[in-house]
mmCIF file with all atom_site columns, C-alpha atoms in Angstrom:
data_model
loop_
_atom_site.group_PDB
_atom_site.id
_atom_site.type_symbol
_atom_site.label_atom_id
_atom_site.label_alt_id
_atom_site.label_comp_id
_atom_site.label_asym_id
_atom_site.label_entity_id
_atom_site.label_seq_id
_atom_site.pdbx_PDB_ins_code
_atom_site.Cartn_x
_atom_site.Cartn_y
_atom_site.Cartn_z
_atom_site.occupancy
_atom_site.B_iso_or_equiv
_atom_site.pdbx_formal_charge
_atom_site.auth_seq_id
_atom_site.auth_comp_id
_atom_site.auth_asym_id
_atom_site.auth_atom_id
_atom_site.pdbx_PDB_model_num
ATOM 1  C CA . UNK Z 1 1  ? 89.805 86.558 317.477 1.00 0.00 ? 1  UNK Z CA 1
ATOM 2  C CA . UNK Z 1 2  ? 87.372 84.025 318.936 1.00 0.00 ? 2  UNK Z CA 1
ATOM 3  C CA . UNK Z 1 3  ? 87.011 80.578 317.506 1.00 0.00 ? 3  UNK Z CA 1
ATOM 4  C CA . UNK Z 1 4  ? 83.627 79.174 316.598 1.00 0.00 ? 4  UNK Z CA 1
ATOM 5  C CA . UNK Z 1 5  ? 81.552 78.068 319.587 1.00 0.00 ? 5  UNK Z CA 1
ATOM 6  C CA . UNK Z 1 6  ? 81.649 74.284 319.858 1.00 0.00 ? 6  UNK Z CA 1
ATOM 7  C CA . UNK Z 1 7  ? 79.737 73.798 323.100 1.00 0.00 ? 7  UNK Z CA 1
ATOM 8  C CA . UNK Z 1 8  ? 76.046 74.410 323.648 1.00 0.00 ? 8  UNK Z CA 1
ATOM 9  C CA . UNK Z 1 9  ? 75.142 77.632 325.459 1.00 0.00 ? 9  UNK Z CA 1
ATOM 10 C CA . UNK Z 1 10 ? 75.094 77.768 329.258 1.00 0.00 ? 10 UNK Z CA 1
ATOM 11 C CA . UNK Z 1 11 ? 72.257 79.011 331.477 1.00 0.00 ? 11 UNK Z CA 1
ATOM 12 C CA . UNK Z 1 12 ? 69.929 78.638 328.512 1.00 0.00 ? 12 UNK Z CA 1
ATOM 13 C CA . UNK Z 1 13 ? 71.293 81.226 326.105 1.00 0.00 ? 13 UNK Z CA 1
ATOM 14 C CA . UNK Z 1 14 ? 74.807 82.372 327.001 1.00 0.00 ? 14 UNK Z CA 1
ATOM 15 C CA . UNK Z 1 15 ? 77.295 81.357 324.296 1.00 0.00 ? 15 UNK Z CA 1
ATOM 16 C CA . UNK Z 1 16 ? 80.564 79.666 325.172 1.00 0.00 ? 16 UNK Z CA 1
ATOM 17 C CA . UNK Z 1 17 ? 83.306 81.193 323.059 1.00 0.00 ? 17 UNK Z CA 1
ATOM 18 C CA . UNK Z 1 18 ? 86.923 80.109 322.737 1.00 0.00 ? 18 UNK Z CA 1
ATOM 19 C CA . UNK Z 1 19 ? 90.113 82.120 322.657 1.00 0.00 ? 19 UNK Z CA 1
ATOM 20 C CA . UNK Z 1 20 ? 93.293 80.167 321.973 1.00 0.00 ? 20 UNK Z CA 1
ATOM 21 C CA . UNK Z 1 21 ? 91.472 76.976 322.966 1.00 0.00 ? 21 UNK Z CA 1
ATOM 22 C CA . UNK Z 1 22 ? 90.257 78.302 326.338 1.00 0.00 ? 22 UNK Z CA 1
ATOM 23 C CA . UNK Z 1 23 ? 86.498 78.503 326.984 1.00 0.00 ? 23 UNK Z CA 1
ATOM 24 C CA . UNK Z 1 24 ? 85.376 82.059 327.698 1.00 0.00 ? 24 UNK Z CA 1
ATOM 25 C CA . UNK Z 1 25 ? 82.140 83.552 328.989 1.00 0.00 ? 25 UNK Z CA 1
ATOM 26 C CA . UNK Z 1 26 ? 81.305 87.224 328.586 1.00 0.00 ? 26 UNK Z CA 1
ATOM 27 C CA . UNK Z 1 27 ? 78.803 87.922 331.361 1.00 0.00 ? 27 UNK Z CA 1
ATOM 28 C CA . UNK Z 1 28 ? 79.201 91.701 331.481 1.00 0.00 ? 28 UNK Z CA 1
ATOM 29 C CA . UNK Z 1 29 ? 75.640 92.227 330.215 1.00 0.00 ? 29 UNK Z CA 1
ATOM 30 C CA . UNK Z 1 30 ? 74.145 89.389 332.285 1.00 0.00 ? 30 UNK Z CA 1
ATOM 31 C CA . UNK Z 1 31 ? 73.288 91.096 335.550 1.00 0.00 ? 31 UNK Z CA 1
ATOM 32 C CA . UNK Z 1 32 ? 70.227 89.276 336.870 1.00 0.00 ? 32 UNK Z CA 1
ATOM 33 C CA . UNK Z 1 33 ? 71.178 86.859 339.667 1.00 0.00 ? 33 UNK Z CA 1
ATOM 34 C CA . UNK Z 1 34 ? 71.660 83.947 339.744 1.00 0.00 ? 34 UNK Z CA 1
ATOM 35 C CA . UNK Z 1 35 ? 72.145 83.604 335.963 1.00 0.00 ? 35 UNK Z CA 1
ATOM 36 C CA . UNK Z 1 36 ? 75.894 84.498 335.911 1.00 0.00 ? 36 UNK Z CA 1
ATOM 37 C CA . UNK Z 1 37 ? 76.570 82.007 338.722 1.00 0.00 ? 37 UNK Z CA 1
ATOM 38 C CA . UNK Z 1 38 ? 74.537 79.302 336.993 1.00 0.00 ? 38 UNK Z CA 1
ATOM 39 C CA . UNK Z 1 39 ? 76.360 79.886 333.699 1.00 0.00 ? 39 UNK Z CA 1
ATOM 40 C CA . UNK Z 1 40 ? 79.809 79.558 335.274 1.00 0.00 ? 40 UNK Z CA 1
ATOM 41 C CA . UNK Z 1 41 ? 78.944 76.479 337.362 1.00 0.00 ? 41 UNK Z CA 1
ATOM 42 C CA . UNK Z 1 42 ? 77.291 74.801 334.386 1.00 0.00 ? 42 UNK Z CA 1
ATOM 43 C CA . UNK Z 1 43 ? 80.384 75.378 332.242 1.00 0.00 ? 43 UNK Z CA 1
ATOM 44 C CA . UNK Z 1 44 ? 82.966 74.195 334.785 1.00 0.00 ? 44 UNK Z CA 1
ATOM 45 C CA . UNK Z 1 45 ? 80.939 71.049 335.475 1.00 0.00 ? 45 UNK Z CA 1
ATOM 46 C CA . UNK Z 1 46 ? 81.013 70.013 331.813 1.00 0.00 ? 46 UNK Z CA 1
ATOM 47 C CA . UNK Z 1 47 ? 83.522 67.257 331.255 1.00 0.00 ? 47 UNK Z CA 1
ATOM 48 C CA . UNK Z 1 48 ? 84.819 68.738 327.985 1.00 0.00 ? 48 UNK Z CA 1
ATOM 49 C CA . UNK Z 1 49 ? 85.524 72.189 329.487 1.00 0.00 ? 49 UNK Z CA 1
ATOM 50 C CA . UNK Z 1 50 ? 89.097 71.506 330.586 1.00 0.00 ? 50 UNK Z CA 1
ATOM 51 C CA . UNK Z 1 51 ? 91.083 73.030 333.449 1.00 0.00 ? 51 UNK Z CA 1
ATOM 52 C CA . UNK Z 1 52 ? 90.996 76.752 332.602 1.00 0.00 ? 52 UNK Z CA 1
ATOM 53 C CA . UNK Z 1 53 ? 88.037 79.068 331.992 1.00 0.00 ? 53 UNK Z CA 1
ATOM 54 C CA . UNK Z 1 54 ? 88.032 82.841 331.407 1.00 0.00 ? 54 UNK Z CA 1
ATOM 55 C CA . UNK Z 1 55 ? 85.046 84.930 332.506 1.00 0.00 ? 55 UNK Z CA 1
ATOM 56 C CA . UNK Z 1 56 ? 84.351 88.637 331.977 1.00 0.00 ? 56 UNK Z CA 1
ATOM 57 C CA . UNK Z 1 57 ? 81.982 90.227 334.485 1.00 0.00 ? 57 UNK Z CA 1
ATOM 58 C CA . UNK Z 1 58 ? 80.735 93.678 335.354 1.00 0.00 ? 58 UNK Z CA 1
ATOM 59 C CA . UNK Z 1 59 ? 81.109 93.119 339.111 1.00 0.00 ? 59 UNK Z CA 1
ATOM 60 C CA . UNK Z 1 60 ? 82.845 90.856 341.622 1.00 0.00 ? 60 UNK Z CA 1
ATOM 61 C CA . UNK Z 1 61 ? 80.771 87.643 341.976 1.00 0.00 ? 61 UNK Z CA 1
ATOM 62 C CA . UNK Z 1 62 ? 81.296 87.078 345.711 1.00 0.00 ? 62 UNK Z CA 1
ATOM 63 C CA . UNK Z 1 63 ? 78.691 84.292 345.836 1.00 0.00 ? 63 UNK Z CA 1
ATOM 64 C CA . UNK Z 1 64 ? 80.637 82.345 343.207 1.00 0.00 ? 64 UNK Z CA 1
ATOM 65 C CA . UNK Z 1 65 ? 83.813 81.810 345.238 1.00 0.00 ? 65 UNK Z CA 1
ATOM 66 C CA . UNK Z 1 66 ? 82.447 79.278 347.769 1.00 0.00 ? 66 UNK Z CA 1
ATOM 67 C CA . UNK Z 1 67 ? 80.989 77.300 344.854 1.00 0.00 ? 67 UNK Z CA 1
ATOM 68 C CA . UNK Z 1 68 ? 84.382 77.229 343.136 1.00 0.00 ? 68 UNK Z CA 1
ATOM 69 C CA . UNK Z 1 69 ? 86.154 76.100 346.314 1.00 0.00 ? 69 UNK Z CA 1
ATOM 70 C CA . UNK Z 1 70 ? 83.591 73.328 346.781 1.00 0.00 ? 70 UNK Z CA 1
ATOM 71 C CA . UNK Z 1 71 ? 84.356 72.066 343.266 1.00 0.00 ? 71 UNK Z CA 1
ATOM 72 C CA . UNK Z 1 72 ? 88.143 72.330 343.580 1.00 0.00 ? 72 UNK Z CA 1
ATOM 73 C CA . UNK Z 1 73 ? 88.589 75.429 341.376 1.00 0.00 ? 73 UNK Z CA 1
ATOM 74 C CA . UNK Z 1 74 ? 90.783 78.447 342.094 1.00 0.00 ? 74 UNK Z CA 1
ATOM 75 C CA . UNK Z 1 75 ? 90.643 81.917 340.583 1.00 0.00 ? 75 UNK Z CA 1
ATOM 76 C CA . UNK Z 1 76 ? 92.682 84.976 339.736 1.00 0.00 ? 76 UNK Z CA 1
ATOM 77 C CA . UNK Z 1 77 ? 91.093 88.417 339.322 1.00 0.00 ? 77 UNK Z CA 1
ATOM 78 C CA . UNK Z 1 78 ? 92.226 91.047 336.825 1.00 0.00 ? 78 UNK Z CA 1
ATOM 79 C CA . UNK Z 1 79 ? 90.729 94.448 336.076 1.00 0.00 ? 79 UNK Z CA 1
ATOM 80 C CA . UNK Z 1 80 ? 90.403 95.203 332.380 1.00 0.00 ? 80 UNK Z CA 1
ATOM 81 C CA . UNK Z 1 81 ? 90.925 98.563 330.706 1.00 0.00 ? 81 UNK Z CA 1
ATOM 82 C CA . UNK Z 1 82 ? 87.174 99.183 330.575 1.00 0.00 ? 82 UNK Z CA 1
ATOM 83 C CA . UNK Z 1 83 ? 86.750 98.500 334.312 1.00 0.00 ? 83 UNK Z CA 1
ATOM 84 C CA . UNK Z 1 84 ? 85.348 94.989 333.902 1.00 0.00 ? 84 UNK Z CA 1
ATOM 85 C CA . UNK Z 1 85 ? 86.545 92.080 335.977 1.00 0.00 ? 85 UNK Z CA 1
ATOM 86 C CA . UNK Z 1 86 ? 88.313 89.164 334.278 1.00 0.00 ? 86 UNK Z CA 1
ATOM 87 C CA . UNK Z 1 87 ? 88.302 85.936 336.242 1.00 0.00 ? 87 UNK Z CA 1
ATOM 88 C CA . UNK Z 1 88 ? 90.741 83.217 335.296 1.00 0.00 ? 88 UNK Z CA 1
ATOM 89 C CA . UNK Z 1 89 ? 89.415 79.994 336.768 1.00 0.00 ? 89 UNK Z CA 1
ATOM 90 C CA . UNK Z 1 90 ? 91.738 76.993 337.175 1.00 0.00 ? 90 UNK Z CA 1
ATOM 91 C CA . UNK Z 1 91 ? 91.118 73.397 338.190 1.00 0.00 ? 91 UNK Z CA 1
#
């Protein structure tokens, strides 16, 4: 069960949700570039975000990885049961 969103939305209108205290973005329905990239970068650059972020996506965001490296973040990829991609971002 998600906790109440306590951060403003990213990329204009994408809610930041929390699961067990970890910020999570569900970008599976956000398919128009560069909005998913902008949402993730905006969230990880917020001071209050912390060192772990979970992201659900419908495809592998290959353009995101150089941006994460540049900012000192690493990632782990997991496929979900519905075929989505879960990224676990760590700083």
